[in-house]
Amino acid sequence: MSRRRIGFWYRLAAVIAKPPLVVLFKRDWRGMEHIPADGGFITAVNHNSHIDPLSYAHFQYNTGRVPRFLAKDGLFKDGFVGKVMKGTGQIPVYRETTNALDAFRAAVAAIQGGECVAFYPEGTLTRDPDMWPMTAKSGAARVALETKCPVIPVAQWGANLALPPYSKKPHLFPRKTLQVKAGPPVDLSRFHDKEPTPEVLREATEAIMAAITELLEEIRGEKAPDRPYDPRRARLEQRRKAAGRQARRGTTHSTPEDSK
């Protein structure tokens, strides 16, 4: 099979989701020509709003190549949402369990079967204060190097203006424009004959994220920081500063008797 049929459940999801998206948002879609017409491939997408999966899915649905998302396993439980997730062929991710690798095996199998698998390499909403893509996990690179499939970078902007990261209060008016731009495949050929060591996976991941960031720079008309935001580094810096403040408070509160 060279490509996945859209199928009943995907069409049903589109019937439910597309009308409010069309009414509530304007659209600026570019780069659809980079979505392969046939064969398996990966799309790697930045993540800056809880509703941007709808924005990106709308964009790609209209190309005729529907994506299979890697999603939290909790979404696959009983109920209508669970039925839609299973019916549309989304891939459950069981975090921090021995089943975590099953998602990557399922992604590899889907790509080898001619389907599209969508990765959010950051793994969660960006924590960059200016909403640029942050450092990413290596899952997309790992699957890409194993399958040697095309990796299409996709940048999006606008959903975050309607629903900022980690916010529960939407700002729908005035109508926001959902901007989605796909780029040409990321050239990972230099990694294909190498052992997928942590260093190789890191470099491949950085190449993917650089392509996404470049597209987002074009959308926003701004230059991204030279070094992407790293949550781990930020946490370490916060702890270092907190320890420094605590040490200074201890020095301030000391008395001559304390040193006797």
PDB file of C-alpha atoms in Angstrom:
ATOM      1  CA  MET A   1       0.000   0.000   0.000  1.00  0.00           C
ATOM      2  CA  SER A   2       1.506   3.350  -1.047  1.00  0.00           C
ATOM      3  CA  ARG A   3      -0.738   5.666   0.956  1.00  0.00           C
ATOM      4  CA  ARG A   4      -3.408   5.514   3.629  1.00  0.00           C
ATOM      5  CA  ARG A   5      -7.036   6.002   2.670  1.00  0.00           C
ATOM      6  CA  ILE A   6      -8.727   8.807   4.533  1.00  0.00           C
ATOM      7  CA  GLY A   7     -11.477   6.484   5.782  1.00  0.00           C
ATOM      8  CA  PHE A   8     -14.727   6.964   7.689  1.00  0.00           C
ATOM      9  CA  TRP A   9     -13.327   8.097  11.045  1.00  0.00           C
ATOM     10  CA  TYR A  10     -11.008  10.712   9.588  1.00  0.00           C
ATOM     11  CA  ARG A  11     -13.815  12.089   7.454  1.00  0.00           C
ATOM     12  CA  LEU A  12     -16.101  12.185  10.489  1.00  0.00           C
ATOM     13  CA  ALA A  13     -13.442  14.046  12.509  1.00  0.00           C
ATOM     14  CA  ALA A  14     -13.093  16.511   9.625  1.00  0.00           C
ATOM     15  CA  VAL A  15     -16.858  17.060   9.465  1.00  0.00           C
ATOM     16  CA  ILE A  16     -16.842  17.905  13.176  1.00  0.00           C
ATOM     17  CA  ALA A  17     -13.652  19.990  13.364  1.00  0.00           C
ATOM     18  CA  LYS A  18     -13.485  21.887  10.067  1.00  0.00           C
ATOM     19  CA  PRO A  19     -16.615  24.096  10.337  1.00  0.00           C
ATOM     20  CA  PRO A  20     -15.551  25.867  13.571  1.00  0.00           C
ATOM     21  CA  LEU A  21     -12.003  26.234  12.256  1.00  0.00           C
ATOM     22  CA  VAL A  22     -13.292  27.841   9.058  1.00  0.00           C
ATOM     23  CA  VAL A  23     -15.638  30.174  10.958  1.00  0.00           C
ATOM     24  CA  LEU A  24     -13.292  31.195  13.767  1.00  0.00           C
ATOM     25  CA  PHE A  25      -9.975  31.504  11.920  1.00  0.00           C
ATOM     26  CA  LYS A  26      -8.440  32.814   8.741  1.00  0.00           C
ATOM     27  CA  ARG A  27      -5.868  30.625   6.991  1.00  0.00           C
ATOM     28  CA  ASP A  28      -2.474  31.209   5.401  1.00  0.00           C
ATOM     29  CA  TRP A  29      -1.204  27.869   4.109  1.00  0.00           C
ATOM     30  CA  ARG A  30       2.011  27.496   2.161  1.00  0.00           C
ATOM     31  CA  GLY A  31       4.252  24.665   0.997  1.00  0.00           C
ATOM     32  CA  MET A  32       1.624  22.009   0.308  1.00  0.00           C
ATOM     33  CA  GLU A  33       3.660  21.010  -2.748  1.00  0.00           C
ATOM     34  CA  HIS A  34       6.300  19.583  -0.401  1.00  0.00           C
ATOM     35  CA  ILE A  35       3.900  16.965   1.012  1.00  0.00           C
ATOM     36  CA  PRO A  36       4.717  13.731  -0.886  1.00  0.00           C
ATOM     37  CA  ALA A  37       1.935  12.393  -3.073  1.00  0.00           C
ATOM     38  CA  ASP A  38       2.858   8.775  -2.335  1.00  0.00           C
ATOM     39  CA  GLY A  39       4.997   6.715   0.008  1.00  0.00           C
ATOM     40  CA  GLY A  40       5.727   6.914   3.683  1.00  0.00           C
ATOM     41  CA  PHE A  41       7.141  10.041   5.271  1.00  0.00           C
ATOM     42  CA  ILE A  42       7.451  12.034   8.481  1.00  0.00           C
ATOM     43  CA  THR A  43       6.237  15.532   9.192  1.00  0.00           C
ATOM     44  CA  ALA A  44       8.035  17.332  12.037  1.00  0.00           C
ATOM     45  CA  VAL A  45       5.969  20.165  13.487  1.00  0.00           C
ATOM     46  CA  ASN A  46       6.540  22.860  16.118  1.00  0.00           C
ATOM     47  CA  HIS A  47       4.118  23.002  19.045  1.00  0.00           C
ATOM     48  CA  ASN A  48       2.992  26.265  20.676  1.00  0.00           C
ATOM     49  CA  SER A  49      -0.705  25.819  21.524  1.00  0.00           C
ATOM     50  CA  HIS A  50      -3.065  23.090  22.666  1.00  0.00           C
ATOM     51  CA  ILE A  51      -5.153  23.755  19.551  1.00  0.00           C
ATOM     52  CA  ASP A  52      -2.363  23.792  16.972  1.00  0.00           C
ATOM     53  CA  PRO A  53      -2.804  20.042  16.224  1.00  0.00           C
ATOM     54  CA  LEU A  54      -6.186  21.031  14.749  1.00  0.00           C
ATOM     55  CA  SER A  55      -4.570  23.780  12.678  1.00  0.00           C
ATOM     56  CA  TYR A  56      -1.875  21.475  11.330  1.00  0.00           C
ATOM     57  CA  ALA A  57      -4.274  18.548  10.789  1.00  0.00           C
ATOM     58  CA  HIS A  58      -6.628  20.814   8.802  1.00  0.00           C
ATOM     59  CA  PHE A  59      -3.715  21.886   6.604  1.00  0.00           C
ATOM     60  CA  GLN A  60      -2.535  18.363   5.918  1.00  0.00           C
ATOM     61  CA  TYR A  61      -6.004  16.863   5.525  1.00  0.00           C
ATOM     62  CA  ASN A  62      -6.490  19.206   2.591  1.00  0.00           C
ATOM     63  CA  THR A  63      -3.393  17.749   0.888  1.00  0.00           C
ATOM     64  CA  GLY A  64      -5.056  14.325   0.786  1.00  0.00           C
ATOM     65  CA  ARG A  65      -2.297  12.764   2.939  1.00  0.00           C
ATOM     66  CA  VAL A  66      -3.698  12.369   6.429  1.00  0.00           C
ATOM     67  CA  PRO A  67      -1.220  12.169   9.308  1.00  0.00           C
ATOM     68  CA  ARG A  68      -1.009   9.628  12.088  1.00  0.00           C
ATOM     69  CA  PHE A  69      -0.114  11.443  15.308  1.00  0.00           C
ATOM     70  CA  LEU A  70       1.785  10.067  18.266  1.00  0.00           C
ATOM     71  CA  ALA A  71      -0.557  10.860  21.159  1.00  0.00           C
ATOM     72  CA  LYS A  72      -0.815  10.227  24.904  1.00  0.00           C
ATOM     73  CA  ASP A  73      -2.276   6.821  25.632  1.00  0.00           C
ATOM     74  CA  GLY A  74      -4.949   8.384  27.861  1.00  0.00           C
ATOM     75  CA  LEU A  75      -6.702   9.713  24.769  1.00  0.00           C
ATOM     76  CA  PHE A  76      -7.363   6.156  23.592  1.00  0.00           C
ATOM     77  CA  LYS A  77      -9.565   5.180  26.529  1.00  0.00           C
ATOM     78  CA  ASP A  78     -13.287   4.457  26.274  1.00  0.00           C
ATOM     79  CA  GLY A  79     -15.578   7.133  24.908  1.00  0.00           C
ATOM     80  CA  PHE A  80     -16.071   8.991  21.664  1.00  0.00           C
ATOM     81  CA  VAL A  81     -12.593  10.545  21.652  1.00  0.00           C
ATOM     82  CA  GLY A  82     -11.038   7.130  22.152  1.00  0.00           C
ATOM     83  CA  LYS A  83     -13.040   5.700  19.253  1.00  0.00           C
ATOM     84  CA  VAL A  84     -11.949   8.561  16.993  1.00  0.00           C
ATOM     85  CA  MET A  85      -8.305   8.169  17.985  1.00  0.00           C
ATOM     86  CA  LYS A  86      -8.379   4.451  17.279  1.00  0.00           C
ATOM     87  CA  GLY A  87     -10.510   4.788  14.163  1.00  0.00           C
ATOM     88  CA  THR A  88      -8.213   7.384  12.601  1.00  0.00           C
ATOM     89  CA  GLY A  89      -5.170   5.220  13.310  1.00  0.00           C
ATOM     90  CA  GLN A  90      -3.369   7.486  15.750  1.00  0.00           C
ATOM     91  CA  ILE A  91      -0.439   5.935  17.629  1.00  0.00           C
ATOM     92  CA  PRO A  92      -0.561   5.721  21.448  1.00  0.00           C
ATOM     93  CA  VAL A  93       2.516   6.687  23.446  1.00  0.00           C
ATOM     94  CA  TYR A  94       2.922   5.047  26.844  1.00  0.00           C
ATOM     95  CA  ARG A  95       5.298   7.358  28.646  1.00  0.00           C
ATOM     96  CA  GLU A  96       7.762   6.059  31.223  1.00  0.00           C
ATOM     97  CA  THR A  97       6.769   2.419  30.658  1.00  0.00           C
ATOM     98  CA  THR A  98       8.272  -0.543  28.828  1.00  0.00           C
ATOM     99  CA  ASN A  99       5.637   0.072  26.119  1.00  0.00           C
ATOM    100  CA  ALA A 100       7.164   3.439  25.190  1.00  0.00           C
ATOM    101  CA  LEU A 101       9.188   1.864  22.375  1.00  0.00           C
ATOM    102  CA  ASP A 102       6.018   0.417  20.832  1.00  0.00           C
ATOM    103  CA  ALA A 103       5.146   3.888  19.510  1.00  0.00           C
ATOM    104  CA  PHE A 104       8.381   4.011  17.530  1.00  0.00           C
ATOM    105  CA  ARG A 105       7.846   0.488  16.203  1.00  0.00           C
ATOM    106  CA  ALA A 106       4.316   1.449  15.160  1.00  0.00           C
ATOM    107  CA  ALA A 107       5.632   4.616  13.512  1.00  0.00           C
ATOM    108  CA  VAL A 108       8.236   2.638  11.567  1.00  0.00           C
ATOM    109  CA  ALA A 109       5.596   0.124  10.458  1.00  0.00           C
ATOM    110  CA  ALA A 110       3.227   2.909   9.373  1.00  0.00           C
ATOM    111  CA  ILE A 111       5.918   4.625   7.311  1.00  0.00           C
ATOM    112  CA  GLN A 112       6.986   1.354   5.715  1.00  0.00           C
ATOM    113  CA  GLY A 113       3.306   0.855   4.860  1.00  0.00           C
ATOM    114  CA  GLY A 114       3.264   4.140   2.937  1.00  0.00           C
ATOM    115  CA  GLU A 115       1.708   6.391   5.581  1.00  0.00           C
ATOM    116  CA  CYS A 116       2.542   9.766   7.099  1.00  0.00           C
ATOM    117  CA  VAL A 117       3.505   9.959  10.772  1.00  0.00           C
ATOM    118  CA  ALA A 118       3.461  13.395  12.403  1.00  0.00           C
ATOM    119  CA  PHE A 119       5.993  14.126  15.130  1.00  0.00           C
ATOM    120  CA  TYR A 120       6.089  17.019  17.559  1.00  0.00           C
ATOM    121  CA  PRO A 121       9.829  16.680  18.235  1.00  0.00           C
ATOM    122  CA  GLU A 122       9.729  19.017  21.240  1.00  0.00           C
ATOM    123  CA  GLY A 123       7.495  16.483  22.972  1.00  0.00           C
ATOM    124  CA  THR A 124       5.380  19.182  24.611  1.00  0.00           C
ATOM    125  CA  LEU A 125       4.391  22.821  24.210  1.00  0.00           C
ATOM    126  CA  THR A 126       7.410  25.060  23.800  1.00  0.00           C
ATOM    127  CA  ARG A 127       8.591  26.732  26.969  1.00  0.00           C
ATOM    128  CA  ASP A 128      10.587  29.346  25.123  1.00  0.00           C
ATOM    129  CA  PRO A 129       9.404  32.759  26.419  1.00  0.00           C
ATOM    130  CA  ASP A 130       9.083  34.037  22.835  1.00  0.00           C
ATOM    131  CA  MET A 131       7.538  30.802  21.566  1.00  0.00           C
ATOM    132  CA  TRP A 132      10.380  29.720  19.314  1.00  0.00           C
ATOM    133  CA  PRO A 133      10.969  25.965  18.965  1.00  0.00           C
ATOM    134  CA  MET A 134      12.990  24.626  21.885  1.00  0.00           C
ATOM    135  CA  THR A 135      15.390  21.690  22.106  1.00  0.00           C
ATOM    136  CA  ALA A 136      13.800  18.452  20.950  1.00  0.00           C
ATOM    137  CA  LYS A 137      13.709  14.743  21.640  1.00  0.00           C
ATOM    138  CA  SER A 138      15.280  12.291  19.206  1.00  0.00           C
ATOM    139  CA  GLY A 139      12.228  10.176  18.305  1.00  0.00           C
ATOM    140  CA  ALA A 140      11.625  11.696  14.866  1.00  0.00           C
ATOM    141  CA  ALA A 141      15.306  11.437  13.960  1.00  0.00           C
ATOM    142  CA  ARG A 142      15.470   7.839  15.199  1.00  0.00           C
ATOM    143  CA  VAL A 143      12.524   6.758  13.029  1.00  0.00           C
ATOM    144  CA  ALA A 144      13.761   8.793  10.059  1.00  0.00           C
ATOM    145  CA  LEU A 145      17.202   7.187  10.113  1.00  0.00           C
ATOM    146  CA  GLU A 146      15.765   3.705  10.485  1.00  0.00           C
ATOM    147  CA  THR A 147      13.318   4.114   7.582  1.00  0.00           C
ATOM    148  CA  LYS A 148      15.357   6.611   5.498  1.00  0.00           C
ATOM    149  CA  CYS A 149      12.040   8.264   4.658  1.00  0.00           C
ATOM    150  CA  PRO A 150      11.566  11.960   3.773  1.00  0.00           C
ATOM    151  CA  VAL A 151      11.238  14.300   6.764  1.00  0.00           C
ATOM    152  CA  ILE A 152       9.062  17.308   5.929  1.00  0.00           C
ATOM    153  CA  PRO A 153       9.519  20.254   8.336  1.00  0.00           C
ATOM    154  CA  VAL A 154       6.339  22.162   9.166  1.00  0.00           C
ATOM    155  CA  ALA A 155       6.134  25.465  11.048  1.00  0.00           C
ATOM    156  CA  GLN A 156       2.932  27.004  12.348  1.00  0.00           C
ATOM    157  CA  TRP A 157       1.925  30.226  14.016  1.00  0.00           C
ATOM    158  CA  GLY A 158      -1.394  31.786  15.026  1.00  0.00           C
ATOM    159  CA  ALA A 159      -3.038  29.110  17.165  1.00  0.00           C
ATOM    160  CA  ASN A 160      -0.827  30.335  20.015  1.00  0.00           C
ATOM    161  CA  LEU A 161      -2.346  33.813  19.638  1.00  0.00           C
ATOM    162  CA  ALA A 162      -5.822  32.352  20.032  1.00  0.00           C
ATOM    163  CA  LEU A 163      -4.857  30.060  22.912  1.00  0.00           C
ATOM    164  CA  PRO A 164      -1.413  30.790  24.382  1.00  0.00           C
ATOM    165  CA  PRO A 165       0.655  27.904  25.756  1.00  0.00           C
ATOM    166  CA  TYR A 166      -0.580  26.586  29.105  1.00  0.00           C
ATOM    167  CA  SER A 167      -3.540  28.977  29.021  1.00  0.00           C
ATOM    168  CA  LYS A 168      -7.166  27.919  29.352  1.00  0.00           C
ATOM    169  CA  LYS A 169      -8.628  31.242  28.222  1.00  0.00           C
ATOM    170  CA  PRO A 170      -8.993  31.604  24.439  1.00  0.00           C
ATOM    171  CA  HIS A 171      -8.699  34.940  22.610  1.00  0.00           C
ATOM    172  CA  LEU A 172     -10.697  34.278  19.460  1.00  0.00           C
ATOM    173  CA  PHE A 173     -11.546  37.835  18.421  1.00  0.00           C
ATOM    174  CA  PRO A 174     -10.486  39.543  16.333  1.00  0.00           C
ATOM    175  CA  ARG A 175     -10.093  36.454  14.147  1.00  0.00           C
ATOM    176  CA  LYS A 176      -6.589  35.063  14.131  1.00  0.00           C
ATOM    177  CA  THR A 177      -4.804  33.732  11.055  1.00  0.00           C
ATOM    178  CA  LEU A 178      -3.576  30.164  11.282  1.00  0.00           C
ATOM    179  CA  GLN A 179      -0.302  30.148   9.372  1.00  0.00           C
ATOM    180  CA  VAL A 180       1.148  26.791   8.366  1.00  0.00           C
ATOM    181  CA  LYS A 181       4.174  26.374   6.132  1.00  0.00           C
ATOM    182  CA  ALA A 182       5.754  23.110   4.973  1.00  0.00           C
ATOM    183  CA  GLY A 183       9.282  23.052   3.615  1.00  0.00           C
ATOM    184  CA  PRO A 184      11.346  20.712   1.444  1.00  0.00           C
ATOM    185  CA  PRO A 185      12.621  17.474   2.995  1.00  0.00           C
ATOM    186  CA  VAL A 186      15.430  17.819   5.519  1.00  0.00           C
ATOM    187  CA  ASP A 187      18.653  16.359   4.104  1.00  0.00           C
ATOM    188  CA  LEU A 188      19.666  13.628   6.533  1.00  0.00           C
ATOM    189  CA  SER A 189      21.601  11.571   3.988  1.00  0.00           C
ATOM    190  CA  ARG A 190      24.920  12.226   5.760  1.00  0.00           C
ATOM    191  CA  PHE A 191      23.625  10.207   8.713  1.00  0.00           C
ATOM    192  CA  HIS A 192      22.238   7.213   6.796  1.00  0.00           C
ATOM    193  CA  ASP A 193      25.392   5.086   6.893  1.00  0.00           C
ATOM    194  CA  LYS A 194      26.222   5.896  10.508  1.00  0.00           C
ATOM    195  CA  GLU A 195      25.410   4.008  13.660  1.00  0.00           C
ATOM    196  CA  PRO A 196      22.492   5.799  15.415  1.00  0.00           C
ATOM    197  CA  THR A 197      24.575   6.824  18.415  1.00  0.00           C
ATOM    198  CA  PRO A 198      23.297   9.520  20.791  1.00  0.00           C
ATOM    199  CA  GLU A 199      25.590  12.021  19.080  1.00  0.00           C
ATOM    200  CA  VAL A 200      24.296  11.131  15.593  1.00  0.00           C
ATOM    201  CA  LEU A 201      20.680  11.308  16.777  1.00  0.00           C
ATOM    202  CA  ARG A 202      21.358  14.665  18.420  1.00  0.00           C
ATOM    203  CA  GLU A 203      22.857  16.101  15.225  1.00  0.00           C
ATOM    204  CA  ALA A 204      20.002  14.751  13.089  1.00  0.00           C
ATOM    205  CA  THR A 205      17.462  16.172  15.536  1.00  0.00           C
ATOM    206  CA  GLU A 206      19.179  19.570  15.456  1.00  0.00           C
ATOM    207  CA  ALA A 207      19.047  19.524  11.633  1.00  0.00           C
ATOM    208  CA  ILE A 208      15.290  18.852  11.740  1.00  0.00           C
ATOM    209  CA  MET A 209      14.646  21.577  14.313  1.00  0.00           C
ATOM    210  CA  ALA A 210      16.809  24.073  12.403  1.00  0.00           C
ATOM    211  CA  ALA A 211      14.629  23.535   9.317  1.00  0.00           C
ATOM    212  CA  ILE A 212      11.430  24.069  11.338  1.00  0.00           C
ATOM    213  CA  THR A 213      12.867  27.181  12.979  1.00  0.00           C
ATOM    214  CA  GLU A 214      13.904  28.627   9.629  1.00  0.00           C
ATOM    215  CA  LEU A 215      10.359  28.236   8.330  1.00  0.00           C
ATOM    216  CA  LEU A 216       8.986  29.897  11.459  1.00  0.00           C
ATOM    217  CA  GLU A 217      11.400  32.795  10.976  1.00  0.00           C
ATOM    218  CA  GLU A 218       9.932  33.271   7.493  1.00  0.00           C
ATOM    219  CA  ILE A 219       6.385  33.210   8.862  1.00  0.00           C
ATOM    220  CA  ARG A 220       7.105  35.630  11.692  1.00  0.00           C
ATOM    221  CA  GLY A 221       9.555  37.848   9.810  1.00  0.00           C
ATOM    222  CA  GLU A 222      11.910  37.666  12.776  1.00  0.00           C
ATOM    223  CA  LYS A 223      15.207  36.050  13.655  1.00  0.00           C
ATOM    224  CA  ALA A 224      15.197  33.218  16.190  1.00  0.00           C
ATOM    225  CA  PRO A 225      17.790  33.075  18.989  1.00  0.00           C
ATOM    226  CA  ASP A 226      21.115  31.538  18.004  1.00  0.00           C
ATOM    227  CA  ARG A 227      20.670  28.794  20.588  1.00  0.00           C
ATOM    228  CA  PRO A 228      17.264  27.149  21.149  1.00  0.00           C
ATOM    229  CA  TYR A 229      15.740  27.277  24.597  1.00  0.00           C
ATOM    230  CA  ASP A 230      16.721  24.239  26.667  1.00  0.00           C
ATOM    231  CA  PRO A 231      14.311  23.448  29.552  1.00  0.00           C
ATOM    232  CA  ARG A 232      16.914  21.337  31.342  1.00  0.00           C
ATOM    233  CA  ARG A 233      19.504  24.086  31.185  1.00  0.00           C
ATOM    234  CA  ALA A 234      16.900  26.594  32.345  1.00  0.00           C
ATOM    235  CA  ARG A 235      15.954  24.424  35.335  1.00  0.00           C
ATOM    236  CA  LEU A 236      19.602  24.015  36.325  1.00  0.00           C
ATOM    237  CA  GLU A 237      20.106  27.761  36.068  1.00  0.00           C
ATOM    238  CA  GLN A 238      17.028  28.394  38.217  1.00  0.00           C
ATOM    239  CA  ARG A 239      18.306  25.969  40.851  1.00  0.00           C
ATOM    240  CA  ARG A 240      21.749  27.588  40.792  1.00  0.00           C
ATOM    241  CA  LYS A 241      20.229  31.036  41.289  1.00  0.00           C
ATOM    242  CA  ALA A 242      17.951  29.757  44.071  1.00  0.00           C
ATOM    243  CA  ALA A 243      20.915  28.190  45.836  1.00  0.00           C
ATOM    244  CA  GLY A 244      22.830  31.451  45.479  1.00  0.00           C
ATOM    245  CA  ARG A 245      19.958  33.448  46.963  1.00  0.00           C
ATOM    246  CA  GLN A 246      19.656  31.029  49.861  1.00  0.00           C
ATOM    247  CA  ALA A 247      23.396  31.235  50.522  1.00  0.00           C
ATOM    248  CA  ARG A 248      23.270  35.037  50.488  1.00  0.00           C
ATOM    249  CA  ARG A 249      20.331  35.033  52.918  1.00  0.00           C
ATOM    250  CA  GLY A 250      22.283  32.758  55.228  1.00  0.00           C
ATOM    251  CA  THR A 251      25.263  35.123  55.128  1.00  0.00           C
ATOM    252  CA  THR A 252      23.033  38.153  55.758  1.00  0.00           C
ATOM    253  CA  HIS A 253      21.354  36.550  58.762  1.00  0.00           C
ATOM    254  CA  SER A 254      24.602  35.433  60.407  1.00  0.00           C
ATOM    255  CA  THR A 255      25.820  37.258  63.545  1.00  0.00           C
ATOM    256  CA  PRO A 256      29.224  37.629  65.198  1.00  0.00           C
ATOM    257  CA  GLU A 257      28.134  35.010  67.757  1.00  0.00           C
ATOM    258  CA  ASP A 258      27.556  32.552  64.923  1.00  0.00           C
ATOM    259  CA  SER A 259      31.262  32.548  64.099  1.00  0.00           C
ATOM    260  CA  LYS A 260      32.429  31.945  67.694  1.00  0.00           C
TER     261      LYS A 260
END
